[in-house]
mmCIF file of C-alpha atoms and ligand atoms in Angstrom:
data_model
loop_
_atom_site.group_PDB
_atom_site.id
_atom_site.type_symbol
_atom_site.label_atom_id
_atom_site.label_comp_id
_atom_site.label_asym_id
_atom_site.label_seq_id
_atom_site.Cartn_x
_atom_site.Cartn_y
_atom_site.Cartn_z
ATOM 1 C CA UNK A 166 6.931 5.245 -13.255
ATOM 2 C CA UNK A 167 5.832 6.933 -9.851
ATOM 3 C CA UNK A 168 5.980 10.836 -9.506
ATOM 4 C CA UNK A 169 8.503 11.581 -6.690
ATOM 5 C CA UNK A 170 5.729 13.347 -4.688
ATOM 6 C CA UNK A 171 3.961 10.118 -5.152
ATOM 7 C CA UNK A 172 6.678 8.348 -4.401
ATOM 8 C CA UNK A 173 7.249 9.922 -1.082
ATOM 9 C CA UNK A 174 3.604 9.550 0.064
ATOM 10 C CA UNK A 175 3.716 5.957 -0.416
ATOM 11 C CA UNK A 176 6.831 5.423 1.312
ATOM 12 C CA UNK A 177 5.427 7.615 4.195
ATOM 13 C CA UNK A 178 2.576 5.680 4.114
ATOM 14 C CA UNK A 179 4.767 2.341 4.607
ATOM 15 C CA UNK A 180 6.642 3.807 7.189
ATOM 16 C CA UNK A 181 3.245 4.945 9.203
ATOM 17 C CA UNK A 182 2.159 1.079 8.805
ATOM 18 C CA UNK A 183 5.364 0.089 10.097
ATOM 19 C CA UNK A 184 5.761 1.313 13.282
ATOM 20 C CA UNK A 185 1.450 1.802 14.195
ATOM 21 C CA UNK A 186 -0.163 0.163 16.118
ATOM 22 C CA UNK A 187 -4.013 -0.563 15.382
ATOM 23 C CA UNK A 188 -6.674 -2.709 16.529
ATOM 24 C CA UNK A 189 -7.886 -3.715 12.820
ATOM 25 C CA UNK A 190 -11.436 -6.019 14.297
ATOM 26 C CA UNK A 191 -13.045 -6.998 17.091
ATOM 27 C CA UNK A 192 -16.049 -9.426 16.647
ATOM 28 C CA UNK A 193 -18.525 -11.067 19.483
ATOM 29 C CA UNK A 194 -20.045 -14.689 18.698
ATOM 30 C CA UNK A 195 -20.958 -17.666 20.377
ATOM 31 C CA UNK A 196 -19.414 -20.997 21.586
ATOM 32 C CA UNK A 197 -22.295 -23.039 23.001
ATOM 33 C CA UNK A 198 -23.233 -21.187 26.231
ATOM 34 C CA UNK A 199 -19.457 -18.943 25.994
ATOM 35 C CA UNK A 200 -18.942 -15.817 24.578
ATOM 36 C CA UNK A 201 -16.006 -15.686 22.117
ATOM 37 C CA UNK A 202 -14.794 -11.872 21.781
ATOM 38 C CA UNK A 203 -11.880 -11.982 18.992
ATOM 39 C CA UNK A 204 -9.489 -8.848 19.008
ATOM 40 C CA UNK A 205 -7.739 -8.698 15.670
ATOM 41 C CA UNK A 206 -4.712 -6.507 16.105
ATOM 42 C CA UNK A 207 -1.560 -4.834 13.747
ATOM 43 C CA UNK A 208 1.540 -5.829 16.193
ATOM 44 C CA UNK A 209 4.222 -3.829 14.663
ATOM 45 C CA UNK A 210 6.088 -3.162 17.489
ATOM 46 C CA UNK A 211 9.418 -4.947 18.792
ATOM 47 C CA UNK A 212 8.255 -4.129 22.333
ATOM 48 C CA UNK A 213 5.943 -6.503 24.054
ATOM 49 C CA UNK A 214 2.014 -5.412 23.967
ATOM 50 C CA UNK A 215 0.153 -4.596 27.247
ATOM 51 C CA UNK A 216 -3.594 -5.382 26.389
ATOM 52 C CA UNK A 217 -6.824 -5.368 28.488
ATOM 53 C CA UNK A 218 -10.146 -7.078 27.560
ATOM 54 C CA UNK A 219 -13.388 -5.491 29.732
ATOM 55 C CA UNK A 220 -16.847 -5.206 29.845
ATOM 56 C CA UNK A 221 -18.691 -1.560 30.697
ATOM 57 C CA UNK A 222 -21.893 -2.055 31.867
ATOM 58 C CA UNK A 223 -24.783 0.104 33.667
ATOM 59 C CA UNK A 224 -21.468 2.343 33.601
ATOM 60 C CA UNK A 225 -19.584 0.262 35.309
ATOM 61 C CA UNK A 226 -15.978 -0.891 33.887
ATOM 62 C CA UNK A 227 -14.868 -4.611 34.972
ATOM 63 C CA UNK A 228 -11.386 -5.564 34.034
ATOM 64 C CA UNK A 229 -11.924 -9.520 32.549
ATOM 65 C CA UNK A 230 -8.445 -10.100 31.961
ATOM 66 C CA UNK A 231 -5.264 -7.584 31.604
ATOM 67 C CA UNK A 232 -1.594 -6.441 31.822
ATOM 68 C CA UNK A 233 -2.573 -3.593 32.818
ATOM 69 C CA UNK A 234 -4.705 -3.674 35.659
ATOM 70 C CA UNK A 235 -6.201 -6.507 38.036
ATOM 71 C CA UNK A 236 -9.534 -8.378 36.388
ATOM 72 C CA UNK A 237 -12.237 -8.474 38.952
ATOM 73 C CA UNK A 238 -12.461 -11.606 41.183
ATOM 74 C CA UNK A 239 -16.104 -12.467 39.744
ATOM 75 C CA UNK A 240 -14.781 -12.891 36.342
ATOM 76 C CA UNK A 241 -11.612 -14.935 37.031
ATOM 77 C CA UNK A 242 -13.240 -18.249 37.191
ATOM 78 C CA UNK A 243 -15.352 -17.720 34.104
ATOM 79 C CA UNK A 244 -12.711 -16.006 31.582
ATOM 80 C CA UNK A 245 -10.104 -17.054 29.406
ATOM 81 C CA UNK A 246 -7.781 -16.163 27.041
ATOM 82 C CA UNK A 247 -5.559 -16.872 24.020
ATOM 83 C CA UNK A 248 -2.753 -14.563 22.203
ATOM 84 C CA UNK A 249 -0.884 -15.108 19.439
ATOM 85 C CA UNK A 250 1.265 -12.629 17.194
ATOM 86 C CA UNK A 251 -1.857 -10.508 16.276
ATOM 87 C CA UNK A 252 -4.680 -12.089 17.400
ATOM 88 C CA UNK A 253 -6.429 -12.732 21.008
ATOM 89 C CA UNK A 254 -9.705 -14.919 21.783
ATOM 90 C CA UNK A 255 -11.510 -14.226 25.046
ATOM 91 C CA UNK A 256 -13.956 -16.701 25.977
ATOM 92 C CA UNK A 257 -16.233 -16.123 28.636
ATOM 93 C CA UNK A 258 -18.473 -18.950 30.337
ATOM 94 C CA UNK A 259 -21.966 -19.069 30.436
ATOM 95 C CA UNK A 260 -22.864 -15.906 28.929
ATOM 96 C CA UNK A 261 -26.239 -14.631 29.865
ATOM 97 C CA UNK A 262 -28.707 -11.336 30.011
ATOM 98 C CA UNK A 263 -25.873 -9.899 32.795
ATOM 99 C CA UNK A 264 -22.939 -10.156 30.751
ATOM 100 C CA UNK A 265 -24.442 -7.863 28.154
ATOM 101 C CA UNK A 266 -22.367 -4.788 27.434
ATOM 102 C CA UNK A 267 -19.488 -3.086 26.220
ATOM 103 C CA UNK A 268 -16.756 -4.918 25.666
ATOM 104 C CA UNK A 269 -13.583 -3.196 25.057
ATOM 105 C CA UNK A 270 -10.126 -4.478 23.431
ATOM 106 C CA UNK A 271 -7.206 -1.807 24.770
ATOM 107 C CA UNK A 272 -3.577 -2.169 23.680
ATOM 108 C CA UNK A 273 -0.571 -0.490 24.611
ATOM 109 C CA UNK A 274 3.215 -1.125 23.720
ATOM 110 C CA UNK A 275 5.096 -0.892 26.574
ATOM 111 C CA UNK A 276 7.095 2.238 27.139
ATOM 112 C CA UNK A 277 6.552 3.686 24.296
ATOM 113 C CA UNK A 278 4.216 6.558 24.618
ATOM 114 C CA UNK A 279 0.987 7.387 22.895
ATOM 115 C CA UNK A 280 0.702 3.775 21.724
ATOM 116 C CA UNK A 281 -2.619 3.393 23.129
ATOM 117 C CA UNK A 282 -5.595 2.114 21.143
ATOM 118 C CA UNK A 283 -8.629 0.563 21.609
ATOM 119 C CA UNK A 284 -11.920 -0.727 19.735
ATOM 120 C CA UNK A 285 -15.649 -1.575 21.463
ATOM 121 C CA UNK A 286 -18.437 -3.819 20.541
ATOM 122 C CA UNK A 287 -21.520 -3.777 22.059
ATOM 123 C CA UNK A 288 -23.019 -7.548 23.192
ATOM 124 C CA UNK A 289 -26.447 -8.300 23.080
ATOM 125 C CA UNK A 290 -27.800 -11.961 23.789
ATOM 126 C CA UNK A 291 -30.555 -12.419 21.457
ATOM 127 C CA UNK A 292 -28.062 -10.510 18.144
ATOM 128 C CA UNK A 293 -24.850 -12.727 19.015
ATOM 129 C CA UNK A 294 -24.692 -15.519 16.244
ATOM 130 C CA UNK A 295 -23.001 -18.699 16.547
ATOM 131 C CA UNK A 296 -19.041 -18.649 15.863
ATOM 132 C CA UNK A 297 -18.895 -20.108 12.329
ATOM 133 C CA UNK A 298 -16.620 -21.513 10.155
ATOM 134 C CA UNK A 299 -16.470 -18.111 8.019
ATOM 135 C CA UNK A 300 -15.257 -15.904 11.096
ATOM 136 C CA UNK A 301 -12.045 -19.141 11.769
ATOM 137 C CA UNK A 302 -11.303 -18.167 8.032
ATOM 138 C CA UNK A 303 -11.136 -14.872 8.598
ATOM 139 C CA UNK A 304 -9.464 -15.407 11.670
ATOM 140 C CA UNK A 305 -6.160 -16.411 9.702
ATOM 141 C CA UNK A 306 -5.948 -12.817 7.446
ATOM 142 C CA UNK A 307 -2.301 -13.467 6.762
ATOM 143 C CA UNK A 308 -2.504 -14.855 3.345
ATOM 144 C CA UNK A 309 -4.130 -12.142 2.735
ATOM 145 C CA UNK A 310 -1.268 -9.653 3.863
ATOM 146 C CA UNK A 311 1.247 -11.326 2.413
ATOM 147 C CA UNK A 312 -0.639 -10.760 -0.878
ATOM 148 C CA UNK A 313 -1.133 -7.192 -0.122
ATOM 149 C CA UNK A 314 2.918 -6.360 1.333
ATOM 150 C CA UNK A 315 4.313 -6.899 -2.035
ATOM 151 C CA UNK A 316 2.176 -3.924 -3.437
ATOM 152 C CA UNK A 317 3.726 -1.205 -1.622
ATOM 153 C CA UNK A 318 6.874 -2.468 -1.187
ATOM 154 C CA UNK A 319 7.460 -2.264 -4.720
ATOM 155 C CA UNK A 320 6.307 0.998 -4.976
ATOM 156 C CA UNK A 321 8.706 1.846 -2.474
ATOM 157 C CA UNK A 322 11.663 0.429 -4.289
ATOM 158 C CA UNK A 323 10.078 2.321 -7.100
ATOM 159 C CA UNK A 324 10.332 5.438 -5.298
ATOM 160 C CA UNK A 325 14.696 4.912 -4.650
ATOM 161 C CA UNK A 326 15.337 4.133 -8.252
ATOM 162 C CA UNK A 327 13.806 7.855 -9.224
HETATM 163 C C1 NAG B 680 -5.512 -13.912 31.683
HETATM 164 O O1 NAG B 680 -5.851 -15.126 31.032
HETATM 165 C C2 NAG B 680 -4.780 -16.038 30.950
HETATM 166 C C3 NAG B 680 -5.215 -17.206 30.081
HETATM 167 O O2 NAG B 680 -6.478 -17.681 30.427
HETATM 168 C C4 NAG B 680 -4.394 -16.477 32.362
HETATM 169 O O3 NAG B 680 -3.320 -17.399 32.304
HETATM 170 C C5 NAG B 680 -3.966 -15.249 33.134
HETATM 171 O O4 NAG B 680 -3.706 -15.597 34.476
HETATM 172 C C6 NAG B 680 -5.051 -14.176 33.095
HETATM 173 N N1 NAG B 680 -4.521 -12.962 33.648
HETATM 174 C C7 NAG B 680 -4.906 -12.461 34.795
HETATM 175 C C8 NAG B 680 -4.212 -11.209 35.245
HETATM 176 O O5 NAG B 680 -5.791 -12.991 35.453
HETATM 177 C C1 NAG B 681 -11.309 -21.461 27.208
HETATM 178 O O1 NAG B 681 -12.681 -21.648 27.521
HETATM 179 C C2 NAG B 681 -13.422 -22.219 26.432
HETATM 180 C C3 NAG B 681 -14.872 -22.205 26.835
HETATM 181 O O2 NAG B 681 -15.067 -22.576 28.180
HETATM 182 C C4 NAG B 681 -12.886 -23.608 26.125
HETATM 183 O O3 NAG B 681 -13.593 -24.154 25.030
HETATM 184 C C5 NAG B 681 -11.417 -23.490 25.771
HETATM 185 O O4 NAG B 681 -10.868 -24.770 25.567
HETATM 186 C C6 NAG B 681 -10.644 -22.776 26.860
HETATM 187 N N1 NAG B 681 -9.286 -22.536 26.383
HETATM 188 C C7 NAG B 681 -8.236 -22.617 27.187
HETATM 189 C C8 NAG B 681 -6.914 -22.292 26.575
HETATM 190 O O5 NAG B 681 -8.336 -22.933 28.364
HETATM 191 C C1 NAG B 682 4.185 -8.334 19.336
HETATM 192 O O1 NAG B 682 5.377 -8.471 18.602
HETATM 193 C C2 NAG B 682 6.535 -8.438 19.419
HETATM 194 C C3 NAG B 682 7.742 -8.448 18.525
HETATM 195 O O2 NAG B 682 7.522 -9.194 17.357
HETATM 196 C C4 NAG B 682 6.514 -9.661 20.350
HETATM 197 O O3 NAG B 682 7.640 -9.631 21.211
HETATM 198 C C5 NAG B 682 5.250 -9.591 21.201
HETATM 199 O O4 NAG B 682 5.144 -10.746 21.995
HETATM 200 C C6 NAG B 682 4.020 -9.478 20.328
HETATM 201 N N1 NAG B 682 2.871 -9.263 21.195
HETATM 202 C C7 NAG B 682 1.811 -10.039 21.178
HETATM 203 C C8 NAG B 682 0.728 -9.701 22.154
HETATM 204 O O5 NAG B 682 1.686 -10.969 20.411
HETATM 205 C C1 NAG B 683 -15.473 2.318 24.538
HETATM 206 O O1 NAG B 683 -16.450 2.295 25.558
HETATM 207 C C2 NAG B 683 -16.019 2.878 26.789
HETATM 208 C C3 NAG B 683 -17.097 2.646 27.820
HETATM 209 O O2 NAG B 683 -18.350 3.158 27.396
HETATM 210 C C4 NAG B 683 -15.715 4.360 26.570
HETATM 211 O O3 NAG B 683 -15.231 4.925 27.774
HETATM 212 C C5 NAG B 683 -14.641 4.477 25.482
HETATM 213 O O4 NAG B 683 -14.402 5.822 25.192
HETATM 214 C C6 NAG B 683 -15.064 3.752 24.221
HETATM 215 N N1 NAG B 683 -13.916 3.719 23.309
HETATM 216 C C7 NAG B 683 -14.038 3.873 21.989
HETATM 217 C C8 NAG B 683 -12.782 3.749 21.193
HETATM 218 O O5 NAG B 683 -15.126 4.105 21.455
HETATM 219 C C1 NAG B 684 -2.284 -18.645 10.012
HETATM 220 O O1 NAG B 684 -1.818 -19.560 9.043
HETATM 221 C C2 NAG B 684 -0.414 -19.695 9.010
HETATM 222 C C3 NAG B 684 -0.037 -20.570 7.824
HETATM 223 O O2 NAG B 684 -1.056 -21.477 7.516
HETATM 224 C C4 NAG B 684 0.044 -20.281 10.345
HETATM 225 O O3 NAG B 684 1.447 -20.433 10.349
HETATM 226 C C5 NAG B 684 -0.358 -19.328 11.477
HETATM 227 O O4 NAG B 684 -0.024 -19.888 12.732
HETATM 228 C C6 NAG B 684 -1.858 -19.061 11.421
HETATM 229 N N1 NAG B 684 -2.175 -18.006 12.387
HETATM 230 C C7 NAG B 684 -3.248 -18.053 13.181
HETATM 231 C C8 NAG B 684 -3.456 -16.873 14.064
HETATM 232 O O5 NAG B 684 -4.022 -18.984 13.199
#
């Protein structure tokens, strides 16, 4: 049997998850000559997500693709991208020396404020690895939620019986 202080810190805790927002990974790898930049995201939100994928380099911020704000012209013929529930894939053609950088993963839910969040990871050429099989298992974590969701909600339900 839970404490009630206990009790309440788990529930909060549930709650928190519930209604955050969080980019959980982003990873950098290679498709033959494309960069793959994965953006592993929480989506916990009923409102739809605003995201934008970009690239700082020498200081310089270019938008590759976004909701939010126009992706640069150079980039449009060379980028692509796929979303689903909590996951997005950018590929980017060709990658070479001049694509090295920054790259940035920003979410937002719309209209609801503070929401923001973001994650970097810095590309280098010669360190990117070829995608694998490992990172398309890991790609599909929601097994492994589902195993973990059961925990807390129980402890939850522990917490109204006290
Ligand atoms: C972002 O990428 C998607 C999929 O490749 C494309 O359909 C969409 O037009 C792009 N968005 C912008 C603003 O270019
Ligand atoms: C995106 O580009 C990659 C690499 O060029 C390609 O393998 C993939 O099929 C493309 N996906 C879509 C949805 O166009
Ligand atoms: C996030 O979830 C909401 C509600 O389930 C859905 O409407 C929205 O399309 C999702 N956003 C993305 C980027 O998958
Ligand atoms: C990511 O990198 C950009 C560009 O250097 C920087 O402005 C931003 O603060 C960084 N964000 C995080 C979460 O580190
Ligand atoms: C993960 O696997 C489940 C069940 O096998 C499937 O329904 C879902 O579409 C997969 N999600 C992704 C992002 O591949």
């Amino acid at each position: 049997m839970l404490s009630p202080k206990i009790g309440i810190a788990v529930l909060l805790t549930v709650l928190q998850v519930a209604y955050g927002q969080k980019v959980s990974d982003l990873t950098a790898c290679l498709v033959d000559k494309n960069l793959r930049v994965d953006c592993r995201y929480e989506n916990n939100t009923k409102s739809p997500l605003q995201y934008e994928f970009s690239l700082t380099r020498e200081k310089q911020k270019h938008v590759l693709n976004s909701t939010m704000g126009v992706p640069e012209h150079a980039y449009r013929n060379r980028v692509n991208l796929s979303i689903s529930h909590n996951y997005m894939a950018l590929f980017l053609k060709d990658f070479s020396q001049k694509d090295e950088g920054i790259y940035s993963c920003d979410l937002r839910a719309s209209g609801i404020p503070n929401s923001f969040v973001s994650k970097n990871i810095t590309v280098y050429k010669d360190k990117l690895q070829t995608c694998g099989v490992m990172s398309l298992l890991v790609q599909n974590t929601s097994w492994l939620l589902l195993l973990l969701l059961p925990l807390p909600l129980l402890q939850a339900t522990d917490f109204e019986c006290l």
